[in-house]
Amino acid sequence: MKFSEITGHEGLKAQLIQSIREGRVPHAQLFLGAQGSGNLGLALAYMQYLFCNQPTETDSCGECSSCSKIQGLAHPDVHYSYPTAGAKQVSTNFIEDWRQMVSEHPLMNVGDWMTRISKDENKTPNITREESRDILSKLSLKPFEGEAKALIIWMPEYLDKIGNSLLKIIEEPPQKTYFILVANNFDLLLPTLSSRTQLVKVPAYSSEQISEHLKSSYHLDKSRAESIAFLAEGDMRKAIGMVEDVDDNYSDSFRKLMLACYQNDLSTVSSLVDELAKLGRTQLQLFLQNGLKILRETLLYRSMDDYKIRFSGEHKEFIKNFSRSLNAKGIEECYTAINETIYHIGRNANAKISLFQLSLALRHHFIRKKVKA
Ligand SMILES: [Zn+2]
């Protein structure tokens, strides 16, 4: 990962680069930052810069053999330790999952990771003693390329507490061996371990940074981006999650509401509106935005041959059925009505009343014939 791929943290990036350029690379560092701060990404970018064959003043080149191997998390001299599930496991058993998760979700938290590697929700994350031994044996080898070796330990909070054999090597590391610990919570680290590292504090993102990122990468409008940024409390992962998960969270509710409107079932409409009004303004706007997305898909499905619907499972079936109960004009009118409701809710209109009025209005746009949904 290049530094340029990481949002924000410009001052810290410059400091890290400068320390490498001046040859001041501590042998053990702790990249400490809260969840969603991007500390793993920064550690990876730092490592890539350190190993890059032709770094510039501001970033690694991203193209040399070293960079491409580190980008693929496949450099023979850069090792990774991270929590695993189950006794006697070592991290390399999960290296393929690790490569994929880091490249797709560099802001992942330990919960995301455990869901990926274990179906058992109650499995406790652990960096086992076997893993410590495995790391020691890897670090005792001569470097395959160049002169340096490195180890990134992600979530050292989960290092097996008994007889940890990594301590000694961190205290007396072999020459040109670098350790980077990437942690969320200082208080959960073995004091014997954290005391041997130099602290790199990765600050949480500011609301402005999060909202800028949401606007540029997700094309959110200013007010939505700001509302989500406010709710995310500095956690970029949480912010992105709120934008991306919106399909899963709200498509189901939208489907139910549309069905009740179609069936003229006002008592169901009323109880759904009661539930939805509890979401709060921002989430309610997201719910409606997602409704617009469903309408757009419906319109495209109606008007284009072989259109591939960008929803899956029952939502896809719903869109197919939905498209038969609305004509193009009806879709357009629903779209306008929903858009106006988003506008009013954003400007402090009563959520419950707005949503109920919207539902009443939507009822008139359906073409009523027997539709299964
Ligand atoms: Zn390079």
Coordinates of C-alpha atoms and ligand atoms in Angstrom, one line a residue:
M1 CA 0.0 0.0 0.0
K2 CA 1.3 3.5 -0.9
F3 CA 0.9 6.4 1.5
S4 CA -1.2 8.1 -1.1
E5 CA -3.8 5.4 -0.8
I6 CA -4.5 6.3 2.8
T7 CA -6.9 9.1 3.5
G8 CA -5.6 12.0 5.6
H9 CA -2.8 11.7 8.2
E10 CA -0.6 14.0 6.0
G11 CA 1.5 15.3 8.9
L12 CA 2.2 11.8 10.3
K13 CA 3.0 10.4 6.8
A14 CA 5.6 13.2 6.3
Q15 CA 7.1 12.4 9.7
L16 CA 7.3 8.7 9.1
I17 CA 8.9 9.2 5.7
Q18 CA 11.4 11.7 7.1
S19 CA 12.5 9.3 9.8
I20 CA 13.2 6.6 7.2
R21 CA 15.0 9.1 4.9
E22 CA 17.2 10.2 7.8
G23 CA 18.0 6.6 8.6
R24 CA 16.2 6.8 12.0
V25 CA 14.2 3.6 11.9
P26 CA 13.5 2.3 15.4
H27 CA 13.7 -1.5 15.6
A28 CA 10.3 -1.8 17.3
Q29 CA 7.4 0.6 16.9
L30 CA 3.8 0.6 18.1
F31 CA 1.3 2.1 15.6
L32 CA -1.4 2.9 18.1
G33 CA -4.7 4.1 16.9
A34 CA -8.4 3.6 17.5
Q35 CA -10.5 1.4 15.3
G36 CA -11.0 2.9 11.9
S37 CA -8.0 5.2 12.3
G38 CA -6.1 3.6 9.4
N39 CA -3.2 2.5 11.6
L40 CA -2.8 -0.9 9.7
G41 CA -2.7 0.9 6.4
L42 CA -0.1 3.3 7.7
A43 CA 2.1 0.5 9.0
L44 CA 1.9 -1.3 5.6
A45 CA 2.7 1.9 3.7
Y46 CA 5.6 2.6 6.1
M47 CA 7.0 -0.9 5.5
Q48 CA 6.6 -0.6 1.8
Y49 CA 8.5 2.7 1.8
L50 CA 11.2 1.2 3.9
F51 CA 11.7 -1.7 1.5
C52 CA 11.1 0.3 -1.8
N53 CA 14.0 0.3 -4.2
Q54 CA 13.3 3.7 -5.6
P55 CA 11.3 5.8 -3.1
T56 CA 10.5 9.4 -3.9
E57 CA 10.4 12.1 -1.2
T58 CA 6.7 11.6 -0.6
D59 CA 6.0 7.9 -1.2
S60 CA 7.1 4.5 -2.3
C61 CA 7.3 3.9 -6.0
G62 CA 4.6 1.2 -6.0
E63 CA 6.3 -0.4 -9.0
C64 CA 9.6 -1.9 -8.1
S65 CA 9.8 -5.7 -7.3
S66 CA 9.9 -4.9 -3.6
C67 CA 6.8 -2.7 -3.7
S68 CA 4.8 -5.2 -5.8
K69 CA 5.7 -8.1 -3.4
I70 CA 4.7 -6.0 -0.3
Q71 CA 1.5 -4.8 -2.0
G72 CA 0.6 -8.5 -2.5
L73 CA 1.6 -9.2 1.1
A74 CA 4.0 -11.7 -0.4
H75 CA 7.5 -10.3 0.3
P76 CA 9.6 -13.2 1.6
D77 CA 11.2 -11.0 4.2
V78 CA 8.1 -9.2 5.5
H79 CA 6.0 -11.4 7.9
Y80 CA 2.7 -10.9 9.5
S81 CA 1.2 -12.1 12.7
Y82 CA -2.5 -11.7 13.5
P83 CA -5.1 -13.3 15.7
T84 CA -6.4 -16.7 14.6
A85 CA -9.2 -18.9 15.8
G86 CA -8.6 -22.2 17.5
A87 CA -5.7 -23.8 19.4
K88 CA -2.3 -24.3 18.0
Q89 CA -3.0 -22.3 14.8
V90 CA -0.4 -20.2 13.2
S91 CA -1.1 -17.0 11.1
T92 CA 0.3 -18.4 7.9
N93 CA -2.6 -21.0 7.9
F94 CA -4.8 -18.0 7.1
I95 CA -2.5 -16.1 4.8
E96 CA -4.9 -16.1 1.8
D97 CA -7.7 -14.7 3.9
W98 CA -5.3 -12.1 5.3
R99 CA -4.2 -11.0 1.8
Q100 CA -7.7 -10.7 0.6
M101 CA -9.1 -8.9 3.7
V102 CA -6.2 -6.4 3.9
S103 CA -6.5 -5.5 0.2
E104 CA -10.3 -5.2 0.3
H105 CA -10.8 -3.9 3.9
P106 CA -7.6 -2.3 5.2
L107 CA -9.8 -0.6 7.9
M108 CA -11.1 -4.0 9.1
N109 CA -11.4 -4.6 12.9
V110 CA -10.8 -7.8 14.7
G111 CA -14.5 -8.7 14.5
D112 CA -14.5 -8.4 10.7
W113 CA -11.4 -10.6 10.6
M114 CA -12.8 -13.3 12.9
T115 CA -16.0 -13.4 10.9
R116 CA -13.9 -14.0 7.8
I117 CA -11.8 -16.9 9.3
S118 CA -14.2 -18.6 11.6
K119 CA -17.9 -19.6 11.4
D120 CA -18.0 -19.9 15.2
E121 CA -19.0 -16.5 16.6
N122 CA -17.8 -17.4 20.0
K123 CA -14.2 -18.2 19.0
T124 CA -11.8 -16.1 20.9
P125 CA -9.1 -14.4 18.8
N126 CA -5.6 -15.5 19.8
I127 CA -2.0 -15.1 18.7
T128 CA -0.9 -18.5 19.9
R129 CA 2.4 -19.6 21.3
E130 CA 2.8 -21.7 18.2
E131 CA 2.6 -18.5 16.2
S132 CA 5.3 -16.9 18.3
R133 CA 7.5 -19.9 17.7
D134 CA 6.8 -19.9 14.0
I135 CA 7.7 -16.2 13.9
L136 CA 11.0 -16.8 15.7
S137 CA 12.0 -19.4 13.3
K138 CA 11.2 -17.2 10.3
L139 CA 13.1 -14.3 11.8
S140 CA 16.1 -16.4 12.5
L141 CA 16.6 -17.0 8.7
K142 CA 18.8 -14.8 6.6
P143 CA 16.9 -12.3 4.5
F144 CA 16.0 -13.7 1.1
E145 CA 16.3 -10.4 -0.7
G146 CA 18.1 -7.2 0.5
E147 CA 19.4 -7.0 4.1
A148 CA 16.3 -6.3 6.2
K149 CA 13.5 -8.3 7.6
A150 CA 10.3 -7.1 9.2
L151 CA 7.3 -8.3 11.2
I152 CA 4.0 -6.6 11.5
I153 CA 1.9 -7.9 14.4
W154 CA -1.7 -6.8 14.0
M155 CA -3.7 -6.7 17.2
P156 CA -0.9 -7.7 19.6
E157 CA -3.6 -7.3 22.3
Y158 CA -4.4 -10.9 21.5
L159 CA -0.9 -12.3 22.0
D160 CA -0.9 -15.4 24.2
K161 CA 0.0 -14.1 27.6
I162 CA 1.9 -17.1 28.8
G163 CA 5.6 -17.4 28.3
N164 CA 5.7 -15.2 25.3
S165 CA 8.8 -16.0 23.4
L166 CA 8.6 -12.9 21.1
L167 CA 9.6 -10.6 24.0
K168 CA 13.2 -11.6 23.9
I169 CA 13.6 -11.1 20.2
I170 CA 12.0 -7.7 20.4
E171 CA 14.4 -6.8 23.2
E172 CA 17.4 -8.0 21.4
P173 CA 16.5 -8.1 17.7
P174 CA 18.8 -9.5 15.1
Q175 CA 20.4 -6.9 12.9
K176 CA 18.1 -5.0 10.5
T177 CA 15.0 -6.6 11.8
Y178 CA 12.0 -4.3 12.3
F179 CA 8.9 -4.9 14.3
I180 CA 5.7 -2.9 13.9
L181 CA 2.9 -3.6 16.4
V182 CA -0.5 -2.3 15.1
A183 CA -2.8 -1.9 18.1
N184 CA -6.1 -0.3 19.1
N185 CA -5.9 -0.4 22.8
F186 CA -2.8 0.3 24.8
D187 CA -4.2 -0.9 28.1
L188 CA -4.6 -4.4 26.7
L189 CA -1.0 -4.8 25.6
L190 CA 1.6 -6.8 27.6
P191 CA 3.5 -4.0 29.4
T192 CA 6.7 -5.9 28.8
L193 CA 6.0 -5.6 25.1
S194 CA 4.7 -2.1 24.8
S195 CA 7.6 -0.8 26.9
R196 CA 10.0 -2.1 24.3
T197 CA 8.5 -0.2 21.4
Q198 CA 8.5 3.4 20.2
L199 CA 5.1 4.9 20.1
V200 CA 3.6 6.2 16.8
K201 CA 0.2 7.7 17.7
V202 CA -2.3 7.5 14.9
P203 CA -5.0 10.0 15.6
A204 CA -8.7 9.3 14.9
Y205 CA -10.0 11.0 11.8
S206 CA -11.8 14.4 12.2
S207 CA -15.4 14.7 11.1
E208 CA -14.2 17.0 8.3
Q209 CA -11.8 14.3 7.0
I210 CA -14.5 11.7 7.1
S211 CA -17.1 13.8 5.4
E212 CA -14.5 14.9 2.7
H213 CA -13.7 11.2 2.0
L214 CA -17.4 10.3 1.8
K215 CA -18.0 13.1 -0.6
S216 CA -15.1 12.3 -2.9
S217 CA -15.2 8.5 -2.8
Y218 CA -18.9 7.9 -2.4
H219 CA -20.3 11.0 -4.1
L220 CA -22.5 11.8 -1.1
D221 CA -23.9 15.2 -0.9
K222 CA -22.6 17.6 1.7
S223 CA -25.3 17.2 4.3
R224 CA -25.4 13.4 4.2
A225 CA -21.7 13.2 4.3
E226 CA -21.6 15.5 7.4
S227 CA -24.4 13.6 9.2
I228 CA -22.6 10.3 8.7
A229 CA -19.3 11.7 9.7
F230 CA -20.8 13.1 12.9
L231 CA -22.2 9.6 13.8
A232 CA -19.0 7.8 12.9
E233 CA -17.1 9.6 15.8
G234 CA -13.7 9.5 14.0
D235 CA -14.0 5.8 12.9
M236 CA -13.6 5.7 9.1
R237 CA -14.6 2.0 9.0
K238 CA -17.9 2.8 10.7
A239 CA -18.6 5.7 8.3
I240 CA -17.9 3.6 5.3
G241 CA -20.0 0.8 6.8
M242 CA -22.9 3.1 7.2
V243 CA -22.7 4.0 3.5
E244 CA -22.1 0.6 2.1
D245 CA -24.4 -1.5 4.4
V246 CA -27.3 0.6 3.6
D247 CA -28.6 -2.0 1.1
D248 CA -28.7 -4.8 3.6
N249 CA -30.1 -2.7 6.4
Y250 CA -32.9 -1.0 4.7
S251 CA -33.9 -2.7 1.5
D252 CA -36.0 -5.1 3.5
S253 CA -37.9 -2.3 5.2
F254 CA -38.4 -0.4 2.0
R255 CA -39.8 -3.6 0.3
K256 CA -42.3 -4.1 3.2
L257 CA -43.4 -0.5 3.1
M258 CA -43.9 -0.5 -0.7
L259 CA -45.9 -3.8 -0.5
A260 CA -48.1 -2.3 2.2
C261 CA -48.7 0.8 0.1
Y262 CA -49.5 -1.3 -2.9
Q263 CA -52.0 -3.4 -0.9
N264 CA -53.5 -0.3 0.6
D265 CA -52.9 -1.8 4.0
L266 CA -52.8 1.3 6.1
S267 CA -52.5 -0.4 9.4
T268 CA -49.2 -2.1 8.3
V269 CA -48.1 1.2 6.7
S270 CA -48.7 2.9 10.1
S271 CA -46.8 0.4 12.1
L272 CA -43.9 0.4 9.7
V273 CA -43.8 4.2 9.8
D274 CA -43.7 4.0 13.6
E275 CA -40.7 1.7 13.5
L276 CA -38.9 3.7 10.8
A277 CA -39.4 7.0 12.6
K278 CA -37.3 5.6 15.5
L279 CA -34.3 5.4 13.2
G280 CA -33.6 9.1 13.6
R281 CA -33.1 11.7 10.9
T282 CA -29.9 10.6 9.3
Q283 CA -30.7 6.9 9.1
L284 CA -34.1 7.7 7.8
Q285 CA -32.6 9.8 5.0
L286 CA -30.3 6.8 4.2
F287 CA -33.4 4.6 4.2
L288 CA -35.1 6.9 1.7
Q289 CA -31.9 7.2 -0.4
N290 CA -31.8 3.5 -0.6
G291 CA -35.4 3.6 -1.7
L292 CA -34.4 5.9 -4.6
K293 CA -31.7 3.4 -5.5
I294 CA -34.4 0.6 -5.7
L295 CA -36.6 2.9 -7.9
R296 CA -33.7 3.6 -10.2
E297 CA -33.0 -0.1 -10.6
T298 CA -36.7 -0.6 -11.2
L299 CA -36.8 2.0 -13.9
L300 CA -33.7 0.6 -15.6
Y301 CA -35.0 -2.9 -15.4
R302 CA -38.3 -1.8 -17.1
S303 CA -36.6 0.2 -19.8
M304 CA -33.6 -1.9 -20.8
D305 CA -33.5 -5.4 -22.3
D306 CA -31.2 -7.7 -20.4
Y307 CA -30.6 -5.2 -17.7
K308 CA -28.7 -6.8 -14.8
I309 CA -30.3 -5.7 -11.5
R310 CA -27.7 -4.6 -8.9
F311 CA -29.4 -6.2 -6.0
S312 CA -29.4 -9.9 -5.1
G313 CA -31.8 -12.5 -3.8
E314 CA -35.2 -11.5 -2.7
H315 CA -34.5 -7.8 -3.4
K316 CA -33.9 -8.7 -7.0
E317 CA -37.2 -10.6 -7.2
F318 CA -38.9 -7.7 -5.6
I319 CA -37.6 -5.2 -8.2
K320 CA -38.8 -7.5 -11.0
N321 CA -42.3 -7.6 -9.4
F322 CA -42.2 -4.0 -8.5
S323 CA -41.5 -3.0 -12.1
R324 CA -44.8 -4.6 -13.1
S325 CA -46.7 -2.5 -10.6
L326 CA -45.4 0.9 -11.7
N327 CA -45.2 2.6 -15.1
A328 CA -42.4 5.0 -15.9
K329 CA -44.5 8.0 -14.9
G330 CA -45.4 6.4 -11.6
I331 CA -41.7 5.7 -10.9
E332 CA -40.9 9.3 -11.7
E333 CA -43.6 10.5 -9.3
C334 CA -42.5 8.2 -6.5
Y335 CA -39.0 9.4 -7.1
T336 CA -39.9 13.0 -6.7
A337 CA -42.1 12.4 -3.7
I338 CA -39.3 10.5 -1.9
N339 CA -36.7 13.1 -2.8
E340 CA -39.0 15.8 -1.3
T341 CA -39.4 13.8 1.9
I342 CA -35.6 13.5 2.2
Y343 CA -35.4 17.3 1.8
H344 CA -38.0 17.9 4.5
I345 CA -36.6 15.4 6.9
G346 CA -33.2 17.0 6.5
R347 CA -34.9 20.3 7.5
N348 CA -36.4 19.1 10.7
A349 CA -39.9 18.2 9.5
N350 CA -41.6 15.6 11.7
A351 CA -40.3 12.3 10.6
K352 CA -43.3 10.2 11.3
I353 CA -45.8 12.6 9.6
S354 CA -43.5 13.1 6.6
L355 CA -43.1 9.4 6.2
F356 CA -46.8 8.7 6.6
Q357 CA -47.7 11.4 4.1
L358 CA -45.2 9.9 1.7
S359 CA -46.7 6.5 2.0
L360 CA -50.2 7.8 1.4
A361 CA -49.0 9.6 -1.7
L362 CA -47.1 6.6 -3.1
R363 CA -50.2 4.5 -3.0
H364 CA -51.7 6.4 -5.9
H365 CA -48.9 5.6 -8.3
F366 CA -49.3 1.8 -8.4
I367 CA -51.0 0.0 -11.2
R368 CA -53.1 -2.5 -9.3
K369 CA -53.4 -6.0 -10.6
K370 CA -52.5 -9.1 -8.8
V371 CA -48.8 -9.0 -8.0
K372 CA -46.9 -11.4 -5.9
A373 CA -44.1 -9.8 -4.0
Ligands
ZN1 ZN 9.2 0.6 -4.9

